[in-house]
Coordinates of C-alpha atoms and ligand atoms in Angstrom, one line a residue:
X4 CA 0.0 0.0 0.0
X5 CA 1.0 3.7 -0.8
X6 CA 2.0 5.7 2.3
X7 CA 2.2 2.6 4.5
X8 CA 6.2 2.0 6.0
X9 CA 6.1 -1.4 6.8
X10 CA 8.1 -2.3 10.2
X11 CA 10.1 -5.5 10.2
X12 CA 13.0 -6.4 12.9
X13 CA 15.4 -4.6 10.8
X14 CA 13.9 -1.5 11.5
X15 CA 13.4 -1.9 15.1
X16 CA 16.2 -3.9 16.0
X17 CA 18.4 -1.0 17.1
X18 CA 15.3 0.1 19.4
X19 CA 15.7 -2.6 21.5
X20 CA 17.8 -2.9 24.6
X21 CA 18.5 -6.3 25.6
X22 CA 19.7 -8.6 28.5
X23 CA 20.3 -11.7 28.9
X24 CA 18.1 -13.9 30.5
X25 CA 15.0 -11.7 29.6
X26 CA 13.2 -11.1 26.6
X27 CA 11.9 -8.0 25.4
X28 CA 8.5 -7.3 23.9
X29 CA 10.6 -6.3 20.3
X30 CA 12.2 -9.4 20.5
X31 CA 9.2 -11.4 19.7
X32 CA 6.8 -9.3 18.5
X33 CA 4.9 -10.1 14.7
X34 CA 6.0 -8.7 11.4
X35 CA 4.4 -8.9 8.1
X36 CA 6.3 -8.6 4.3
X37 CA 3.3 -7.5 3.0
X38 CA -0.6 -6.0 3.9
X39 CA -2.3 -8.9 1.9
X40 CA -1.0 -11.5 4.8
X41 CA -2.3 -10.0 7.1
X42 CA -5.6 -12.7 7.5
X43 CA -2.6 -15.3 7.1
X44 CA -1.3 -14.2 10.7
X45 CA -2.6 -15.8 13.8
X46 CA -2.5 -12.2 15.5
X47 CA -5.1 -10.7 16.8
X48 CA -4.3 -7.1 16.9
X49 CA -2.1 -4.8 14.5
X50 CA -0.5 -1.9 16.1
X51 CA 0.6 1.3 14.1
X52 CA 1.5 4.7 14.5
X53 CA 0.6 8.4 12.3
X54 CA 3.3 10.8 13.0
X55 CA 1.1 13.6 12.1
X56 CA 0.0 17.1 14.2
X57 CA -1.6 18.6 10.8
X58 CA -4.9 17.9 11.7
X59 CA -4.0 19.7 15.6
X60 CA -2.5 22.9 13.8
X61 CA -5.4 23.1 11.4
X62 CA -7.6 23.3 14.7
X63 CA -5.1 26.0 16.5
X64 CA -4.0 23.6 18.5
X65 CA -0.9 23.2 20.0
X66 CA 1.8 20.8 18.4
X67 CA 4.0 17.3 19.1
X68 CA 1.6 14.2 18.7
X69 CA 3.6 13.7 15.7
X70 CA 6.3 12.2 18.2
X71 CA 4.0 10.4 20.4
X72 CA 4.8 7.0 18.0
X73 CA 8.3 7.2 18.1
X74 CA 7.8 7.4 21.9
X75 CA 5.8 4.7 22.1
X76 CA 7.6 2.6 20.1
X77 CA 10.9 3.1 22.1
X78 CA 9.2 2.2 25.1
X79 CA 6.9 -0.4 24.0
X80 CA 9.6 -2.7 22.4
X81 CA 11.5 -2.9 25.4
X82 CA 8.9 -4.4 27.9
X83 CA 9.4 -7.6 29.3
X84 CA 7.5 -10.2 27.4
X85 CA 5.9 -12.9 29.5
X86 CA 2.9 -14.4 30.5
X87 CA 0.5 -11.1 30.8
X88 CA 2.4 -9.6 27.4
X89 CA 2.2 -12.2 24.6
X90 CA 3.9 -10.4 21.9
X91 CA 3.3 -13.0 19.2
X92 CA -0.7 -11.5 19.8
X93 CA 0.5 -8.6 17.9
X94 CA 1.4 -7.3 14.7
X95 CA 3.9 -4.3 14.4
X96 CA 2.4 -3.5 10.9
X97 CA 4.6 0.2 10.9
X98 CA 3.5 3.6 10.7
X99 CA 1.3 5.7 8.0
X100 CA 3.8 7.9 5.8
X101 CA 3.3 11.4 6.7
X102 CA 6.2 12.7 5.5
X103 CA 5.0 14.3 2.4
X104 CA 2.1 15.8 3.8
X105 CA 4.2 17.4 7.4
X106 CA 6.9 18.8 4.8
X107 CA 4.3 20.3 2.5
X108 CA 2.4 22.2 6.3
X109 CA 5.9 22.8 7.2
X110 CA 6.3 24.9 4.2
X111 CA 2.9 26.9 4.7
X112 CA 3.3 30.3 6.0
X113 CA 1.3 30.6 8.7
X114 CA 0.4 34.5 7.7
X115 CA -1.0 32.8 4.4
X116 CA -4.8 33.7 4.5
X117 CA -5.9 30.2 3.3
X118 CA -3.6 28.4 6.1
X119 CA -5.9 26.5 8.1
X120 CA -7.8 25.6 4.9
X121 CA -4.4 24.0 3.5
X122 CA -3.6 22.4 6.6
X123 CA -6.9 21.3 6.0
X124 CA -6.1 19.6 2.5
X125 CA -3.4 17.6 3.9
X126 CA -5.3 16.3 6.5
X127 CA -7.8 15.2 4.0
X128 CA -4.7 13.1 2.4
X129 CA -4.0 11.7 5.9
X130 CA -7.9 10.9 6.0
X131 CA -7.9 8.6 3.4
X132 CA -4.2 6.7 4.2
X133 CA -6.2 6.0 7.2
X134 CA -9.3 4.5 6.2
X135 CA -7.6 2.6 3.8
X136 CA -5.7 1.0 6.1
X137 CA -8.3 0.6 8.9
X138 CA -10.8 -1.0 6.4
X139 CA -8.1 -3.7 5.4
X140 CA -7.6 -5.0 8.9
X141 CA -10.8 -4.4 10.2
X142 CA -12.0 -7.2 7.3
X143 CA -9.0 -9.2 7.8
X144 CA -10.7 -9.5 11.2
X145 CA -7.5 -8.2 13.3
X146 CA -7.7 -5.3 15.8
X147 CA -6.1 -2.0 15.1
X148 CA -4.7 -0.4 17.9
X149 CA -3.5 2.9 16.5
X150 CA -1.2 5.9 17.7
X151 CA -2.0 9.1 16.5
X152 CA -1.5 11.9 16.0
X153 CA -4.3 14.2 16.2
X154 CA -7.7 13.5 17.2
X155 CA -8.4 14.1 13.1
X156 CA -7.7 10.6 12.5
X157 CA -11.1 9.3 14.3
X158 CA -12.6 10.3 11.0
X159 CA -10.6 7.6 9.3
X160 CA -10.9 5.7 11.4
X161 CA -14.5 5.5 11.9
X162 CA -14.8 5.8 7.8
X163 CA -12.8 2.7 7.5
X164 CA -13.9 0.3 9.9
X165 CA -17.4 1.4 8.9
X166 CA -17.4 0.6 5.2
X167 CA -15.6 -3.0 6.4
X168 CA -18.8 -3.6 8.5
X169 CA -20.8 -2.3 6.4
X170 CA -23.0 -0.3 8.6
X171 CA -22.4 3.0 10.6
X172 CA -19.8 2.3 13.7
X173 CA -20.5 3.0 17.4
X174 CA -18.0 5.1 19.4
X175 CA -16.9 5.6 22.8
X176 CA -14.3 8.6 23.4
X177 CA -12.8 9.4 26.9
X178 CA -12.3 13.1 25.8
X179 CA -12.7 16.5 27.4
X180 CA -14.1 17.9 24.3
X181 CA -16.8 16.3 21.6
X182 CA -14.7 16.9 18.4
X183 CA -18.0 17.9 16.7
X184 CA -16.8 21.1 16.0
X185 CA -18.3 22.7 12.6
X186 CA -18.2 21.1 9.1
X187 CA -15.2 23.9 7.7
X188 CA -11.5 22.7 6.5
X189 CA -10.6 19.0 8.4
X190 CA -9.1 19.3 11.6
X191 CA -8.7 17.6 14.7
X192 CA -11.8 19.6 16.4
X193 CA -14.3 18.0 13.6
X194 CA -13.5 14.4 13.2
X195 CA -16.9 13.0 14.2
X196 CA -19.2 15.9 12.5
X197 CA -17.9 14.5 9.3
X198 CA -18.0 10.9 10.1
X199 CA -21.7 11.8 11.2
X200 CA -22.3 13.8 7.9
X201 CA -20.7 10.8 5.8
X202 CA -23.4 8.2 7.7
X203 CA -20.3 6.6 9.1
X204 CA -21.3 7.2 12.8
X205 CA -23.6 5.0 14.6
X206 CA -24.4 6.2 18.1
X207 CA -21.8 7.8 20.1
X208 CA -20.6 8.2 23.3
X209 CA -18.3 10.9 25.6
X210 CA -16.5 9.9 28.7
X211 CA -15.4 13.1 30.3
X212 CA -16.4 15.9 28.6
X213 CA -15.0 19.0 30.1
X214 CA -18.1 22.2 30.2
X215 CA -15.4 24.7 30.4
X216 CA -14.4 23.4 26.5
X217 CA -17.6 22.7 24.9
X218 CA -19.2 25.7 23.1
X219 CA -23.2 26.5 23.5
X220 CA -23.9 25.3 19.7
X221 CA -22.3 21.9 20.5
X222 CA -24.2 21.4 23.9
X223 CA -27.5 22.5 22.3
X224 CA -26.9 19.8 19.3
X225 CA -25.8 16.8 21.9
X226 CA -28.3 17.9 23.9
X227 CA -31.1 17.2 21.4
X228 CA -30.7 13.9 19.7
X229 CA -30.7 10.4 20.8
X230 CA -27.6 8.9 19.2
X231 CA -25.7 10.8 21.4
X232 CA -24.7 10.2 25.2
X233 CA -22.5 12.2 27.3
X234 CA -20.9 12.3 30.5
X235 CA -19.3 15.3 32.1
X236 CA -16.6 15.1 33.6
X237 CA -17.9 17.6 36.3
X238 CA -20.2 15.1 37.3
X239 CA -17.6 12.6 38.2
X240 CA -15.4 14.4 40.0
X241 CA -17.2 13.4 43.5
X242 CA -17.6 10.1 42.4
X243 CA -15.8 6.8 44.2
X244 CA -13.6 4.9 42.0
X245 CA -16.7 2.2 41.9
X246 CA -18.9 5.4 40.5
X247 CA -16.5 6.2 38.1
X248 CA -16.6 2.3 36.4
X249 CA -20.3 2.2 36.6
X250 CA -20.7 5.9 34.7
X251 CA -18.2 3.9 32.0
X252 CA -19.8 1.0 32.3
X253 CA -23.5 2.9 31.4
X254 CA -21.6 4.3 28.3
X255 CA -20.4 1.0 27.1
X256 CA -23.4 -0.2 27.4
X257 CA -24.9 2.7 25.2
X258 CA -22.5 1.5 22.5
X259 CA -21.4 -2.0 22.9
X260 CA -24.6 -4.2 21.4
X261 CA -22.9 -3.1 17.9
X262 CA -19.5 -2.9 17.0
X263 CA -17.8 0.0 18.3
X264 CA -14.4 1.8 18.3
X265 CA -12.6 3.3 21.3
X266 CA -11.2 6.6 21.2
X267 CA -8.9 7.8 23.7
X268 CA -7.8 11.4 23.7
X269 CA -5.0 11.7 25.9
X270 CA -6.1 15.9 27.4
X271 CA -9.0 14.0 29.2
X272 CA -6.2 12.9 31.6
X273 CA -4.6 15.0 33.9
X274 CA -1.8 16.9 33.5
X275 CA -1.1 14.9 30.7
X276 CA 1.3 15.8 27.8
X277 CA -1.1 16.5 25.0
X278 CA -2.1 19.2 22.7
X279 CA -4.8 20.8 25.1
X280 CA -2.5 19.7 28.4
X281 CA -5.0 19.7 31.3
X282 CA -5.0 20.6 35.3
X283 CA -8.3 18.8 35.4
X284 CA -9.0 15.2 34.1
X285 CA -9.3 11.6 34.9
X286 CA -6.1 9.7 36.9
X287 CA -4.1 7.9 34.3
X288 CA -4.3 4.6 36.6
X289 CA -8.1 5.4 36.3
X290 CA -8.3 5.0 32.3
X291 CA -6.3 2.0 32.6
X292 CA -9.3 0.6 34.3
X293 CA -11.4 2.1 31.1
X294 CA -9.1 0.1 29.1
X295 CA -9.0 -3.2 31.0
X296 CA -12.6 -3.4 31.2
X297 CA -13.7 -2.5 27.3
X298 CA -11.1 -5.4 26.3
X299 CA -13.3 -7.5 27.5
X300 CA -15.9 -6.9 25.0
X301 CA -16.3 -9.1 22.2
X302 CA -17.6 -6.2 19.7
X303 CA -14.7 -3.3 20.3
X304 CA -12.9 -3.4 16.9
X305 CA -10.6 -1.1 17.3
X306 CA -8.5 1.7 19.9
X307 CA -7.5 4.7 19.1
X308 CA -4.7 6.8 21.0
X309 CA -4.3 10.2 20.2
X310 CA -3.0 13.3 21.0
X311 CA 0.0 12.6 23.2
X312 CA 2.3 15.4 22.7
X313 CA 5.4 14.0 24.3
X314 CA 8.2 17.3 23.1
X315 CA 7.8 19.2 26.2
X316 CA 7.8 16.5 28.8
X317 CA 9.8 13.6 28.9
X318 CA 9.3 11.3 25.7
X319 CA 10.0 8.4 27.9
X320 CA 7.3 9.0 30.5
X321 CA 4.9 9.4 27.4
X322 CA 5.7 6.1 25.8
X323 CA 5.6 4.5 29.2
X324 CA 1.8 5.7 29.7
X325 CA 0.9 4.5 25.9
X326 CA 2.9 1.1 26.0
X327 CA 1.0 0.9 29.6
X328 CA -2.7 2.0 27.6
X329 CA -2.3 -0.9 24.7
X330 CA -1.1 -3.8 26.9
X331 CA -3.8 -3.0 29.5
X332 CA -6.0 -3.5 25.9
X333 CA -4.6 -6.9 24.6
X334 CA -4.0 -8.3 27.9
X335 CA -4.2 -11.9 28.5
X336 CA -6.5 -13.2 31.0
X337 CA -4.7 -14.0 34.4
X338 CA -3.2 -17.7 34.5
Ligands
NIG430 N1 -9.2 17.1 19.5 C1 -9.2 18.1 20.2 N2 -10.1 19.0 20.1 C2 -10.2 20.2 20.9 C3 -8.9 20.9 20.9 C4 -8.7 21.9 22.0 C5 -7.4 22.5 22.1 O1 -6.4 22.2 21.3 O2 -7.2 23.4 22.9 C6 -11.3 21.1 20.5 O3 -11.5 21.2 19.3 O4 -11.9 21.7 21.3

């Protein structure tokens, strides 16, 4: 496939740091030569990453997501494997090729009238890599377990796995803001309005939604139809760890009697590196627990982590907290 970089042990060798008498997660992980084996492999997920922040500048946002794979990656190929890891479970399938498109924002001046409508075009390029790729794995019946990147990618994600179940997708998304921003240039504030506009979008719910974020027009909107279903995260904040998993647990149940896809946006955690970095938001241990408990349903196709801006705070913490998100998703069941 165009504007996929396959990953093989080559390429990650050098990533990993090894010892003897322990094996590391790289060291055993899945590869694939080529996208049509990808129902060949006994795997059930396919990890990859989309070094993009386009679709976070279009939205003014602030940038550095496009570094969150390359943080994950270095962390994530160096954790023991062992019983609870079970590397050969997943595919490192390699990354979306953004090159072209973060050259062609670099070169963009930002006092250009039409800049956020360009950055807007690119994104659109970035769209379609996307839902090309989700569709294929989605109907290969693997798991994609993708690292963005801005929150912009939801809308390929939704778009692919959609057409490869041929019926609009449920969602769940821990996120301090909707992302149902207006339909103008793609960014990573309208992701969802167009994957509702396309019919792609089933019924949809948010986990965390900050007031202090969401303008009028989107409350009034949410507000008034019945696909949607949100929880503030205002109304949590009292809440007992137990209140916290049954307000999830309500939303899953909103979404999960139909395939759905999870969405995590990393700013509904606090004081998390991200593009809209928050004082306020869910524990990190706490969305582990999110995570732990939607693996265990039988229709999530696929999770989504975005938004991790890992430049200005350490890289390694970062990649820690993603490789920490994705095993607590493919975990094996306790021996
Ligand atoms: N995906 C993020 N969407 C947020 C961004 C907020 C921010 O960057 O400050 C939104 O559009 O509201």
């Amino acid at each position: 496939m165009d504007g996929l970089k396959l990953s093989n042990y080559k390429t990650i060798e050098k990533l990993v740091s090894k010892r003897e008498g322990e094996t590391r997660l790289g060291e055993k992980i899945s590869f694939i030569e080529n996208l049509e084996d990808i129902s060949k492999s006994k795997a059930k997920f396919v990890l990859f990453g989309i070094p993009e922040d386009i679709g976070i500048r279009a939205n003014h946002g602030k940038p550095g997501a496009s570094k969150a794979w390359e943080a994950c990656l270095n962390s994530f190929l160096n954790i023991q494997e062992n019983e609870f890891t079970n590397a050969e479970n997943i595919i490192l399938l390699g990354e979306i090729d953004c090159k072209t498109e973060m050259q062609k924002a670099a070169n963009i001046d930002d006092e250009d009238p039409n800049y956020y409508a360009k950055l807007g075009d690119l994104v659109e390029k970035i769209d379609e890599k996307v839902s090309f790729l989700v569709e294929k794995i989605v109907s290969a019946g693997k798991i994609p377990i993708i690292i963005g990147g801005g929150h912009n990618n939801a809308f390929g994600n939704i778009k692919g796995t959609s057409k490869a179940i041929k019926k609009p997708l449920n969602i769940l998304n821990i996120d301090a803001h909707t992302d149902l921003r207006k339909l103008e240039h793609r960014h990573s504030g309208n992701g969802f309005s167009f994957a509702q506009r396309d019919g792609f979008l089933g019924k949809y719910a948010i986990f965390g939604l900050h007031k202090n974020y969401t303008p009028q027009y989107i409350f009034d909107e949410i507000k008034s139809v019945s696909n949607i279903k949100f929880h503030l995260f205002e109304d949590l904040i009292l809440q007992t760890h137990q209140g916290k998993m049954a307000a999830f647990n309500s939303q899953l149940e909103f979404i999960n009697k139909q395939p759905f896809g999870l969405e995590l946006d990393c700013d509904a955690i606090i004081n998390f590196p991200s593009s809209a970095q928050s004082p306020s938001g869910f524990a990190l241990n706490m969305v582990r627990n999110f995570l732990q408990l939607t693996s265990e349903e039988k229709n999530c196709k696929y999770l989504h982590i975005c938004e991790a801006a890992p430049s200005s705070a350490s890289p390694v913490q970062v990649g820690k907290a993603l490789s920490f998100f994705i095993t607590d998703f493919i975990k094996e069941p306790y021996k």
